[in-house]
Amino acid sequence: ITAIGYCEKVITRSGARSGDFVVVSHLPGWSKSGLELLRSGAKPKDEYEKQAIAHHLTPTVPYQRYKESFGDLNCATDISDGLLIDVGHIALASEVNIDIETDLIRSEIENSQLAELKLPHKDLVEYVLTSGEEHVLLGTAADPASLPGFIVLGRVREGKGVTIDGTAAKLRNSGFQHRWN
């Protein structure tokens, strides 16, 4: 892709700093839930299932909200491959450790419509961690209070790699895996 124009601030994956908070524009997990519902072949039973399917088939991107957040983000990327994979891209580019906190994820799920989905199986925390094609903005910021509506899911620390609750994360098979042949 070639972009021509002017930008006030370049935001890359390499700008995360130790002490930053890991933030997302909204809770991931909807696209994978929608895909799971579509794969089951069942008709959607309620508005939450319809919403999940819509997130997967016809996502919307709140461009203006993202644009307004850019001044307060130190780095950013979209969640296209899955939260863990994409947070790994930031950790690698920024040469930092990123620790995702499952208690923060559980709390956000409990306070969201995602909790209303009646998926007969799965751990919604796993869906948040691995759902791709989300159209969710993932980034880091020194002050998450400056980003209204964004959700804090972890912290950036000195070190390398990705941890979940302080334990090394297994990134393999944790989202979409590109294969280059």
PDB file of C-alpha atoms in Angstrom:
ATOM      1  CA  ILE A   1       0.000   0.000   0.000  1.00  0.00           C
ATOM      2  CA  THR A   2       1.233   3.474  -0.800  1.00  0.00           C
ATOM      3  CA  ALA A   3      -0.163   6.413   1.096  1.00  0.00           C
ATOM      4  CA  ILE A   4       0.450   9.960  -0.002  1.00  0.00           C
ATOM      5  CA  GLY A   5      -0.385  12.878   2.200  1.00  0.00           C
ATOM      6  CA  TYR A   6       0.359  14.508   5.491  1.00  0.00           C
ATOM      7  CA  CYS A   7       0.037  13.169   9.009  1.00  0.00           C
ATOM      8  CA  GLU A   8       0.591  14.959  12.273  1.00  0.00           C
ATOM      9  CA  LYS A   9       1.850  11.909  14.140  1.00  0.00           C
ATOM     10  CA  VAL A  10       3.064   8.579  12.825  1.00  0.00           C
ATOM     11  CA  ILE A  11       1.817   5.723  14.974  1.00  0.00           C
ATOM     12  CA  THR A  12       3.607   2.424  14.530  1.00  0.00           C
ATOM     13  CA  ARG A  13       3.821  -0.870  16.369  1.00  0.00           C
ATOM     14  CA  SER A  14       7.214   0.114  17.764  1.00  0.00           C
ATOM     15  CA  GLY A  15       6.108   2.898  20.109  1.00  0.00           C
ATOM     16  CA  ALA A  16       5.072   0.925  23.211  1.00  0.00           C
ATOM     17  CA  ARG A  17       6.904   2.018  26.349  1.00  0.00           C
ATOM     18  CA  SER A  18       7.375   0.290  29.676  1.00  0.00           C
ATOM     19  CA  GLY A  19       4.633   1.559  31.987  1.00  0.00           C
ATOM     20  CA  ASP A  20       2.072   2.021  29.208  1.00  0.00           C
ATOM     21  CA  PHE A  21      -1.363   0.479  29.458  1.00  0.00           C
ATOM     22  CA  VAL A  22      -2.542  -1.920  26.751  1.00  0.00           C
ATOM     23  CA  VAL A  23      -5.870  -0.650  25.411  1.00  0.00           C
ATOM     24  CA  VAL A  24      -8.480  -1.681  22.866  1.00  0.00           C
ATOM     25  CA  SER A  25     -11.197   0.429  21.304  1.00  0.00           C
ATOM     26  CA  HIS A  26     -13.803  -2.204  22.131  1.00  0.00           C
ATOM     27  CA  LEU A  27     -13.920  -5.772  23.369  1.00  0.00           C
ATOM     28  CA  PRO A  28     -12.787  -8.374  20.811  1.00  0.00           C
ATOM     29  CA  GLY A  29     -14.494 -11.754  20.550  1.00  0.00           C
ATOM     30  CA  TRP A  30     -17.536 -10.861  18.496  1.00  0.00           C
ATOM     31  CA  SER A  31     -16.191 -11.936  15.104  1.00  0.00           C
ATOM     32  CA  LYS A  32     -15.116 -15.397  16.285  1.00  0.00           C
ATOM     33  CA  SER A  33     -18.475 -15.808  18.023  1.00  0.00           C
ATOM     34  CA  GLY A  34     -20.276 -14.861  14.816  1.00  0.00           C
ATOM     35  CA  LEU A  35     -18.172 -17.267  12.778  1.00  0.00           C
ATOM     36  CA  GLU A  36     -18.908 -20.055  15.274  1.00  0.00           C
ATOM     37  CA  LEU A  37     -22.646 -19.359  15.018  1.00  0.00           C
ATOM     38  CA  LEU A  38     -22.490 -19.377  11.218  1.00  0.00           C
ATOM     39  CA  ARG A  39     -20.570 -22.645  11.203  1.00  0.00           C
ATOM     40  CA  SER A  40     -23.198 -24.256  13.435  1.00  0.00           C
ATOM     41  CA  GLY A  41     -25.806 -23.684  10.722  1.00  0.00           C
ATOM     42  CA  ALA A  42     -28.436 -22.687  13.281  1.00  0.00           C
ATOM     43  CA  LYS A  43     -30.582 -19.618  12.762  1.00  0.00           C
ATOM     44  CA  PRO A  44     -29.785 -16.772  15.164  1.00  0.00           C
ATOM     45  CA  LYS A  45     -32.038 -17.019  18.217  1.00  0.00           C
ATOM     46  CA  ASP A  46     -31.760 -13.489  19.573  1.00  0.00           C
ATOM     47  CA  GLU A  47     -30.361 -10.016  18.983  1.00  0.00           C
ATOM     48  CA  TYR A  48     -26.992 -10.926  20.518  1.00  0.00           C
ATOM     49  CA  GLU A  49     -26.462 -13.775  18.053  1.00  0.00           C
ATOM     50  CA  LYS A  50     -27.511 -11.501  15.178  1.00  0.00           C
ATOM     51  CA  GLN A  51     -25.058  -8.879  16.443  1.00  0.00           C
ATOM     52  CA  ALA A  52     -22.217 -11.437  16.568  1.00  0.00           C
ATOM     53  CA  ILE A  53     -22.934 -12.598  13.016  1.00  0.00           C
ATOM     54  CA  ALA A  54     -23.077  -8.984  11.812  1.00  0.00           C
ATOM     55  CA  HIS A  55     -19.693  -8.285  13.452  1.00  0.00           C
ATOM     56  CA  HIS A  56     -18.247 -11.147  11.435  1.00  0.00           C
ATOM     57  CA  LEU A  57     -19.957 -10.516   8.096  1.00  0.00           C
ATOM     58  CA  THR A  58     -20.279  -6.729   7.959  1.00  0.00           C
ATOM     59  CA  PRO A  59     -17.972  -5.079  10.479  1.00  0.00           C
ATOM     60  CA  THR A  60     -18.057  -1.346  10.989  1.00  0.00           C
ATOM     61  CA  VAL A  61     -15.098   0.831  11.826  1.00  0.00           C
ATOM     62  CA  PRO A  62     -15.554   4.002  13.910  1.00  0.00           C
ATOM     63  CA  TYR A  63     -12.951   5.988  11.983  1.00  0.00           C
ATOM     64  CA  GLN A  64     -13.664   9.302  13.687  1.00  0.00           C
ATOM     65  CA  ARG A  65     -13.261   7.799  17.166  1.00  0.00           C
ATOM     66  CA  TYR A  66      -9.972   6.208  16.100  1.00  0.00           C
ATOM     67  CA  LYS A  67      -8.728   9.459  14.609  1.00  0.00           C
ATOM     68  CA  GLU A  68      -9.552  11.281  17.858  1.00  0.00           C
ATOM     69  CA  SER A  69      -7.526   8.727  19.853  1.00  0.00           C
ATOM     70  CA  PHE A  70      -4.314   8.966  17.827  1.00  0.00           C
ATOM     71  CA  GLY A  71      -2.812  11.836  19.807  1.00  0.00           C
ATOM     72  CA  ASP A  72      -2.918   9.784  23.015  1.00  0.00           C
ATOM     73  CA  LEU A  73      -1.623   6.471  21.652  1.00  0.00           C
ATOM     74  CA  ASN A  74       2.073   5.579  21.737  1.00  0.00           C
ATOM     75  CA  CYS A  75       1.588   2.719  19.288  1.00  0.00           C
ATOM     76  CA  ALA A  76      -1.318   1.049  17.534  1.00  0.00           C
ATOM     77  CA  THR A  77      -2.420  -1.715  15.203  1.00  0.00           C
ATOM     78  CA  ASP A  78      -5.693  -3.380  14.346  1.00  0.00           C
ATOM     79  CA  ILE A  79      -6.697  -6.781  15.648  1.00  0.00           C
ATOM     80  CA  SER A  80      -6.855  -8.662  12.403  1.00  0.00           C
ATOM     81  CA  ASP A  81      -5.090 -11.875  13.417  1.00  0.00           C
ATOM     82  CA  GLY A  82      -6.170 -12.072  17.073  1.00  0.00           C
ATOM     83  CA  LEU A  83      -5.355 -10.078  20.200  1.00  0.00           C
ATOM     84  CA  LEU A  84      -2.473 -12.309  21.306  1.00  0.00           C
ATOM     85  CA  ILE A  85      -0.865 -12.445  17.873  1.00  0.00           C
ATOM     86  CA  ASP A  86      -1.209  -8.699  17.314  1.00  0.00           C
ATOM     87  CA  VAL A  87      -0.030  -7.780  20.827  1.00  0.00           C
ATOM     88  CA  GLY A  88       2.956 -10.011  20.018  1.00  0.00           C
ATOM     89  CA  HIS A  89       3.670  -7.872  16.956  1.00  0.00           C
ATOM     90  CA  ILE A  90       3.733  -4.770  19.171  1.00  0.00           C
ATOM     91  CA  ALA A  91       5.932  -6.450  21.811  1.00  0.00           C
ATOM     92  CA  LEU A  92       8.418  -7.583  19.166  1.00  0.00           C
ATOM     93  CA  ALA A  93       8.553  -4.237  17.343  1.00  0.00           C
ATOM     94  CA  SER A  94       8.808  -2.258  20.591  1.00  0.00           C
ATOM     95  CA  GLU A  95      11.198  -4.686  22.291  1.00  0.00           C
ATOM     96  CA  VAL A  96       9.048  -4.867  25.424  1.00  0.00           C
ATOM     97  CA  ASN A  97       7.014  -7.354  27.427  1.00  0.00           C
ATOM     98  CA  ILE A  98       3.266  -7.042  27.235  1.00  0.00           C
ATOM     99  CA  ASP A  99       1.278  -8.678  30.022  1.00  0.00           C
ATOM    100  CA  ILE A 100      -2.414  -9.316  29.342  1.00  0.00           C
ATOM    101  CA  GLU A 101      -4.512  -9.625  32.503  1.00  0.00           C
ATOM    102  CA  THR A 102      -7.388 -12.121  32.333  1.00  0.00           C
ATOM    103  CA  ASP A 103      -9.142 -10.554  35.344  1.00  0.00           C
ATOM    104  CA  LEU A 104      -9.486  -7.345  33.326  1.00  0.00           C
ATOM    105  CA  ILE A 105     -10.872  -9.335  30.377  1.00  0.00           C
ATOM    106  CA  ARG A 106     -13.358 -11.249  32.577  1.00  0.00           C
ATOM    107  CA  SER A 107     -14.555  -8.010  34.138  1.00  0.00           C
ATOM    108  CA  GLU A 108     -15.129  -6.459  30.705  1.00  0.00           C
ATOM    109  CA  ILE A 109     -16.958  -9.572  29.470  1.00  0.00           C
ATOM    110  CA  GLU A 110     -19.256  -9.539  32.516  1.00  0.00           C
ATOM    111  CA  ASN A 111     -20.151  -5.914  31.784  1.00  0.00           C
ATOM    112  CA  SER A 112     -20.689  -6.421  28.052  1.00  0.00           C
ATOM    113  CA  GLN A 113     -23.270  -7.774  25.675  1.00  0.00           C
ATOM    114  CA  LEU A 114     -20.775 -10.478  24.719  1.00  0.00           C
ATOM    115  CA  ALA A 115     -21.696 -12.178  28.011  1.00  0.00           C
ATOM    116  CA  GLU A 116     -25.278 -12.482  26.739  1.00  0.00           C
ATOM    117  CA  LEU A 117     -24.270 -14.838  23.925  1.00  0.00           C
ATOM    118  CA  LYS A 118     -25.420 -18.371  24.655  1.00  0.00           C
ATOM    119  CA  LEU A 119     -22.493 -20.180  23.070  1.00  0.00           C
ATOM    120  CA  PRO A 120     -22.667 -23.775  24.313  1.00  0.00           C
ATOM    121  CA  HIS A 121     -19.011 -24.367  24.686  1.00  0.00           C
ATOM    122  CA  LYS A 122     -16.388 -21.955  24.968  1.00  0.00           C
ATOM    123  CA  ASP A 123     -14.490 -19.745  27.255  1.00  0.00           C
ATOM    124  CA  LEU A 124     -15.208 -16.170  26.211  1.00  0.00           C
ATOM    125  CA  VAL A 125     -11.788 -15.105  27.536  1.00  0.00           C
ATOM    126  CA  GLU A 126     -10.262 -17.406  24.899  1.00  0.00           C
ATOM    127  CA  TYR A 127     -12.485 -15.757  22.277  1.00  0.00           C
ATOM    128  CA  VAL A 128     -11.269 -12.296  23.310  1.00  0.00           C
ATOM    129  CA  LEU A 129      -7.648 -13.467  23.120  1.00  0.00           C
ATOM    130  CA  THR A 130      -7.860 -15.246  19.758  1.00  0.00           C
ATOM    131  CA  SER A 131     -10.681 -13.749  17.674  1.00  0.00           C
ATOM    132  CA  GLY A 132      -9.403 -12.226  14.455  1.00  0.00           C
ATOM    133  CA  GLU A 133     -10.995  -9.968  11.830  1.00  0.00           C
ATOM    134  CA  GLU A 134     -12.195  -7.804  14.678  1.00  0.00           C
ATOM    135  CA  HIS A 135     -11.693  -4.250  13.374  1.00  0.00           C
ATOM    136  CA  VAL A 136     -10.664  -3.317  16.901  1.00  0.00           C
ATOM    137  CA  LEU A 137      -7.918  -0.750  17.477  1.00  0.00           C
ATOM    138  CA  LEU A 138      -5.204  -2.117  19.781  1.00  0.00           C
ATOM    139  CA  GLY A 139      -2.604   0.185  21.237  1.00  0.00           C
ATOM    140  CA  THR A 140      -0.692   1.404  24.236  1.00  0.00           C
ATOM    141  CA  ALA A 141      -1.066   4.661  26.105  1.00  0.00           C
ATOM    142  CA  ALA A 142       0.524   6.288  29.114  1.00  0.00           C
ATOM    143  CA  ASP A 143      -2.858   7.542  30.341  1.00  0.00           C
ATOM    144  CA  PRO A 144      -5.891   5.417  29.386  1.00  0.00           C
ATOM    145  CA  ALA A 145      -8.201   8.016  30.965  1.00  0.00           C
ATOM    146  CA  SER A 146      -7.417  10.201  27.935  1.00  0.00           C
ATOM    147  CA  LEU A 147      -9.090   7.604  25.707  1.00  0.00           C
ATOM    148  CA  PRO A 148     -12.801   7.586  26.595  1.00  0.00           C
ATOM    149  CA  GLY A 149     -14.472   4.272  25.846  1.00  0.00           C
ATOM    150  CA  PHE A 150     -11.208   2.384  25.412  1.00  0.00           C
ATOM    151  CA  ILE A 151     -10.711  -0.719  27.543  1.00  0.00           C
ATOM    152  CA  VAL A 152      -7.539  -1.536  29.494  1.00  0.00           C
ATOM    153  CA  LEU A 153      -6.448  -5.184  29.078  1.00  0.00           C
ATOM    154  CA  GLY A 154      -2.885  -5.142  30.403  1.00  0.00           C
ATOM    155  CA  ARG A 155       0.431  -3.385  30.892  1.00  0.00           C
ATOM    156  CA  VAL A 156       3.682  -2.896  29.043  1.00  0.00           C
ATOM    157  CA  ARG A 157       6.754  -3.868  31.040  1.00  0.00           C
ATOM    158  CA  GLU A 158      10.479  -4.143  30.539  1.00  0.00           C
ATOM    159  CA  GLY A 159      11.474  -7.449  29.009  1.00  0.00           C
ATOM    160  CA  LYS A 160      10.435  -9.262  25.872  1.00  0.00           C
ATOM    161  CA  GLY A 161       7.447 -11.190  24.581  1.00  0.00           C
ATOM    162  CA  VAL A 162       3.861 -11.638  25.667  1.00  0.00           C
ATOM    163  CA  THR A 163       2.650 -12.927  29.004  1.00  0.00           C
ATOM    164  CA  ILE A 164      -0.803 -13.689  30.317  1.00  0.00           C
ATOM    165  CA  ASP A 165      -1.096 -13.017  34.033  1.00  0.00           C
ATOM    166  CA  GLY A 166       2.701 -13.057  34.200  1.00  0.00           C
ATOM    167  CA  THR A 167       3.137 -16.436  32.475  1.00  0.00           C
ATOM    168  CA  ALA A 168       4.632 -16.768  28.985  1.00  0.00           C
ATOM    169  CA  ALA A 169       1.853 -16.911  26.392  1.00  0.00           C
ATOM    170  CA  LYS A 170       1.723 -19.584  23.724  1.00  0.00           C
ATOM    171  CA  LEU A 171       1.220 -17.524  20.591  1.00  0.00           C
ATOM    172  CA  ARG A 172       1.210 -20.455  18.194  1.00  0.00           C
ATOM    173  CA  ASN A 173      -2.348 -21.279  17.098  1.00  0.00           C
ATOM    174  CA  SER A 174      -3.682 -18.349  19.126  1.00  0.00           C
ATOM    175  CA  GLY A 175      -5.141 -16.563  16.113  1.00  0.00           C
ATOM    176  CA  PHE A 176      -4.794 -16.398  12.352  1.00  0.00           C
ATOM    177  CA  GLN A 177      -1.450 -17.726  11.168  1.00  0.00           C
ATOM    178  CA  HIS A 178      -0.093 -16.333   7.889  1.00  0.00           C
ATOM    179  CA  ARG A 179       1.618 -18.913   5.767  1.00  0.00           C
ATOM    180  CA  TRP A 180       4.180 -17.713   3.273  1.00  0.00           C
ATOM    181  CA  ASN A 181       5.174 -20.335   0.697  1.00  0.00           C
TER     182      ASN A 181
END
